[in-house]
Short mmCIF file of C-alpha atoms in Angstrom, two decimals:
data_model
loop_
_atom_site.label_atom_id
_atom_site.label_comp_id
_atom_site.label_asym_id
_atom_site.label_seq_id
_atom_site.Cartn_x
_atom_site.Cartn_y
_atom_site.Cartn_z
CA MET T 836 2.78 -17.78 -17.25
CA LEU T 837 2.80 -16.24 -13.66
CA LYS T 838 6.24 -14.69 -12.93
CA ALA T 839 5.20 -11.85 -9.86
CA ILE T 840 3.43 -11.07 -7.05
CA VAL T 841 3.10 -7.71 -6.66
CA PHE T 842 2.19 -6.56 -2.75
CA ASP T 843 1.16 -2.86 -1.42
CA ILE T 844 3.14 -1.91 1.28
CA ASP T 845 0.86 -0.22 3.82
CA GLY T 846 -2.12 -2.54 4.55
CA VAL T 847 -0.67 -5.64 3.14
CA ILE T 848 3.08 -6.10 3.71
CA THR T 849 2.26 -4.00 7.22
CA ASP T 850 0.51 -1.52 8.88
CA LEU T 851 1.20 2.11 9.04
CA SER T 852 -1.66 3.65 10.45
CA HIS T 853 -0.51 3.76 14.19
CA PHE T 854 2.75 5.63 12.76
CA HIS T 855 0.80 8.10 10.38
CA PHE T 856 -1.56 8.62 13.43
CA LEU T 857 0.78 9.19 15.69
CA ALA T 858 2.99 12.04 13.40
CA TRP T 859 -0.34 13.75 12.43
CA LYS T 860 -1.55 14.16 16.08
CA SER T 861 1.70 15.27 17.68
CA ILE T 862 2.26 18.05 14.81
CA TYR T 863 -1.40 19.57 15.30
CA SER T 864 -0.70 19.54 18.79
CA PHE T 865 1.30 22.57 18.07
CA TYR T 866 -1.74 23.87 16.61
CA ASN T 867 -3.62 23.05 19.70
CA VAL T 868 -5.90 20.47 17.71
CA SER T 869 -6.40 17.79 19.30
CA LEU T 870 -6.73 14.91 16.64
CA SER T 871 -9.02 12.15 17.39
CA HIS T 872 -9.17 8.77 16.05
CA LYS T 873 -12.41 8.73 15.03
CA VAL T 874 -11.72 11.76 12.35
CA TRP T 875 -8.33 9.69 11.81
CA LYS T 876 -10.46 7.01 10.09
CA ARG T 877 -11.61 8.72 7.66
CA LEU T 878 -8.42 9.59 6.48
CA VAL T 879 -6.08 6.87 6.36
CA GLY T 880 -4.81 5.92 3.32
CA LYS T 881 -5.10 9.33 1.70
CA PRO T 882 -2.36 11.89 0.28
CA ARG T 883 -0.52 13.85 2.91
CA LEU T 884 -1.31 17.33 1.54
CA TRP T 885 -5.25 15.87 1.45
CA THR T 886 -5.19 14.93 4.90
CA ALA T 887 -3.74 17.96 6.11
CA GLN T 888 -6.18 20.02 4.06
CA GLN T 889 -9.10 17.84 5.48
CA ILE T 890 -7.74 18.24 9.18
CA ASN T 891 -7.69 21.42 8.75
CA LYS T 892 -11.26 21.95 7.26
CA ILE T 893 -12.36 19.62 10.02
CA TYR T 894 -11.25 21.61 12.97
CA LYS T 895 -11.88 24.83 11.58
CA LEU T 896 -8.20 25.43 11.55
CA LYS T 897 -7.34 28.56 9.86
CA VAL T 898 -3.80 28.38 8.11
CA ASP T 899 -2.95 29.51 4.85
CA GLU T 900 -1.39 27.13 1.51
CA LYS T 901 2.27 27.93 2.80
CA MET T 902 1.76 27.07 6.33
CA THR T 903 -0.37 23.59 5.68
CA ASP T 904 2.55 22.83 3.08
CA ALA T 905 5.23 23.20 6.60
CA ILE T 906 2.37 20.99 8.16
CA VAL T 907 2.67 18.19 5.73
CA ALA T 908 6.50 18.71 5.65
CA GLU T 909 7.15 18.58 9.11
CA LYS T 910 4.77 15.48 9.74
CA ASN T 911 6.82 13.66 7.28
CA GLU T 912 9.79 14.22 8.99
CA LEU T 913 8.34 12.94 12.35
CA PHE T 914 6.98 9.94 10.70
CA VAL T 915 10.24 8.75 9.13
CA ARG T 916 11.86 9.54 12.40
CA LEU T 917 9.25 7.20 14.06
CA ILE T 918 9.58 4.31 11.88
CA LYS T 919 13.26 4.49 11.96
CA ASN T 920 12.83 3.81 15.74
CA GLY T 921 9.65 1.63 15.63
CA LEU T 922 8.83 -0.05 12.72
CA THR T 923 10.78 -3.53 12.29
CA LYS T 924 10.55 -7.07 10.95
CA ALA T 925 8.05 -7.89 13.96
CA ASN T 926 5.60 -5.33 12.04
CA ILE T 927 5.17 -7.56 8.97
CA ILE T 928 2.05 -8.89 8.93
CA ASN T 929 1.00 -11.96 9.85
CA GLY T 930 1.01 -14.45 6.82
CA ILE T 931 2.99 -12.35 4.70
CA GLY T 932 6.34 -13.48 5.68
CA LYS T 933 5.33 -16.76 4.80
CA LEU T 934 4.08 -15.88 1.79
CA ILE T 935 7.18 -14.11 0.57
CA GLU T 936 9.31 -17.11 1.14
CA GLN T 937 7.12 -19.47 -0.49
CA ALA T 938 6.61 -17.02 -3.59
CA GLU T 939 10.71 -17.20 -3.40
CA GLN T 940 10.64 -20.63 -3.63
CA ARG T 941 8.69 -20.64 -6.76
CA GLY T 942 11.35 -18.62 -8.48
CA LEU T 943 8.72 -15.80 -8.49
CA LYS T 944 9.44 -11.93 -8.91
CA LEU T 945 8.21 -9.87 -5.41
CA ILE T 946 7.17 -6.66 -6.07
CA ALA T 947 6.37 -3.88 -3.59
CA VAL T 948 4.33 -0.65 -4.50
CA SER T 949 3.52 2.58 -2.69
CA THR T 950 2.62 5.97 -3.12
CA SER T 951 4.83 7.11 -0.37
CA ALA T 952 8.06 8.66 -0.80
CA ASN T 953 9.40 6.43 1.90
CA ALA T 954 8.86 2.88 0.48
CA LYS T 955 12.63 2.05 0.37
CA LEU T 956 12.90 3.11 3.84
CA GLU T 957 10.13 1.14 5.13
CA MET T 958 11.21 -2.02 3.85
CA LYS T 959 14.48 -1.65 4.56
CA CYS T 960 12.99 -1.59 8.35
CA LEU T 961 11.42 -4.49 8.15
CA GLU T 962 14.23 -6.28 6.59
CA LEU T 963 12.62 -6.81 3.63
CA ASN T 964 14.60 -4.55 0.95
CA ASN T 965 16.84 -7.51 -0.15
CA LYS T 966 14.36 -9.68 -0.74
CA PHE T 967 12.34 -7.89 -3.18
CA ASP T 968 13.22 -7.34 -6.92
CA TYR T 969 11.49 -4.10 -7.17
CA ILE T 970 10.66 -1.40 -4.31
CA SER T 971 8.39 1.10 -5.93
CA ASP T 972 10.45 4.79 -5.87
CA TYR T 973 7.87 7.70 -5.74
CA SER T 974 10.03 10.12 -6.94
CA VAL T 975 11.35 8.30 -9.84
CA SER T 976 7.70 7.35 -11.04
CA LYS T 977 6.45 10.73 -10.63
CA LEU T 978 8.67 11.79 -13.13
CA ALA T 979 7.86 9.26 -15.89
CA SER T 980 5.77 9.97 -19.10
CA LEU T 981 3.05 8.27 -18.12
CA SER T 982 -0.75 8.52 -17.58
CA LYS T 983 -2.50 10.64 -15.03
CA LYS T 984 -3.26 7.52 -13.23
CA GLU T 985 0.55 6.86 -12.41
CA LYS T 986 0.32 8.92 -9.54
CA GLU T 987 -1.84 5.95 -7.96
CA ILE T 988 -0.74 2.79 -5.81
CA ILE T 989 -1.86 0.74 -8.66
CA SER T 990 -0.34 2.52 -11.31
CA ASN T 991 2.94 2.52 -9.41
CA SER T 992 2.79 -1.17 -9.75
CA LEU T 993 2.17 -0.40 -13.95
CA PHE T 994 5.52 1.63 -14.00
CA ALA T 995 7.15 -1.29 -12.05
CA LEU T 996 6.43 -3.39 -14.14
CA ARG T 997 7.22 -1.84 -17.49
CA THR T 998 10.61 -1.62 -15.48
CA MET T 999 11.23 -4.80 -15.18
CA GLY T 1000 9.76 -6.29 -18.49
CA LEU T 1001 6.60 -7.63 -16.88
CA ARG T 1002 2.85 -7.83 -18.46
CA THR T 1003 0.07 -7.34 -16.49
CA ASP T 1004 -1.37 -10.70 -16.89
CA GLU T 1005 1.86 -12.18 -15.43
CA CYS T 1006 1.21 -10.55 -12.31
CA ILE T 1007 -0.77 -11.70 -9.25
CA GLY T 1008 -1.34 -8.13 -7.08
CA LEU T 1009 -2.28 -8.31 -3.68
CA GLU T 1010 -4.63 -5.21 -1.94
CA ASP T 1011 -6.68 -4.50 0.97
CA HIS T 1012 -8.48 -1.49 -0.49
CA ILE T 1013 -11.21 -1.79 -3.06
CA ASP T 1014 -9.88 1.12 -5.37
CA GLY T 1015 -6.47 -0.78 -5.64
CA ILE T 1016 -8.45 -3.79 -6.17
CA ARG T 1017 -10.24 -1.99 -9.16
CA GLU T 1018 -7.45 -0.77 -10.84
CA TYR T 1019 -5.72 -4.23 -10.80
CA ASN T 1020 -8.74 -5.55 -12.73
CA ARG T 1021 -8.71 -2.65 -15.02
CA LEU T 1022 -5.06 -3.06 -15.81
CA GLY T 1023 -5.75 -7.18 -15.88
CA ILE T 1024 -3.23 -7.72 -12.86
CA TYR T 1025 -5.20 -10.69 -11.18
CA SER T 1026 -6.16 -9.32 -8.33
CA VAL T 1027 -6.36 -11.00 -4.61
CA ALA T 1028 -7.58 -8.96 -1.90
CA ILE T 1029 -7.19 -9.18 2.02
CA ALA T 1030 -10.83 -8.50 2.49
CA ASN T 1031 -11.11 -7.58 6.65
CA TYR T 1032 -14.31 -9.16 6.12
CA ASN T 1033 -15.74 -6.26 3.68
CA ASP T 1034 -18.12 -7.93 1.61
CA GLU T 1035 -17.98 -5.35 -0.78
CA ILE T 1036 -14.35 -5.80 -1.58
CA LYS T 1037 -14.67 -9.69 -1.96
CA LEU T 1038 -17.45 -8.69 -5.41
CA GLU T 1039 -14.43 -6.93 -6.72
CA ALA T 1040 -11.36 -9.01 -6.62
CA ASN T 1041 -10.61 -12.26 -8.60
CA TYR T 1042 -9.59 -13.88 -5.28
CA TRP T 1043 -9.79 -12.97 -1.45
CA VAL T 1044 -9.11 -13.89 1.70
CA ASP T 1045 -10.44 -12.40 4.95
CA LEU T 1046 -7.12 -12.27 6.96
CA PRO T 1047 -3.54 -12.39 5.87
CA GLU T 1048 -2.92 -15.55 7.61
CA GLN T 1049 -5.53 -17.30 5.21
CA ILE T 1050 -3.58 -16.55 2.11
CA ASN T 1051 -2.61 -20.10 0.42
CA LEU T 1052 -0.09 -19.30 -2.49
CA GLU T 1053 -0.78 -23.05 -4.19
CA GLU T 1054 -4.78 -21.99 -4.27
CA ILE T 1055 -4.14 -18.58 -5.28
CA ILE T 1056 -1.67 -19.93 -8.33
CA PHE T 1057 -4.21 -22.75 -9.18
CA ASN T 1058 -7.03 -20.28 -9.61
CA TYR T 1059 -4.94 -17.74 -11.49
CA TYR T 1060 -4.33 -20.46 -14.09
CA LYS T 1061 -7.75 -21.90 -13.91
CA LYS T 1062 -9.11 -18.24 -15.10
CA ASP T 1063 -8.17 -19.27 -18.52
CA ASN T 1064 -8.14 -22.95 -18.31
CA SER T 1065 -4.08 -22.34 -18.92
CA GLU T 1066 -2.28 -25.04 -17.22
CA ILE T 1067 0.12 -24.67 -14.37
#
């Protein structure tokens, strides 16, 4: 029986890429590096430390591990200031607000997941923190005695489901990246892709739409139950 919907925050509920880009570009300007959009597009969605290491490598910036850690910390501080001042409910991706309302009306649990330590702040800025039953707290999930995979975004979902006493087969999961869809599939969460016209992710997902505003919750639920010939 369907009991919950799991939402990835960045890329599904909102798009934070511009805030991340501005923070990275600003920090690296102090090191005489002009971060380009072309380079940034190759780094979107990756962990902060890895991103800094790649930027250092691409622009041949000679900094040691300690300095790289400082860059990462400074970037996050600036990112937090940017979203506090600029992220609002107007930044909720089109179609997602309606989906949240429909899920609430059906009595479904709402779960927001992210590998970001800023997840709760992001949801607060979007004015969604009171609508969700669980918002991933990366600092907590890191302390949990879970597998190595728990460091990944979808495993934060698994941590959330365990915390709430839910089984993976009782949930639908929304993702916009193929790795997240594959992890949903591996765990037995019914995967719904926001494909953005990417044919590869469509082949992996249980259900897909190209754009968030095309999401039809009733149709998703119908297909969720249809997969095992269950009754709605």
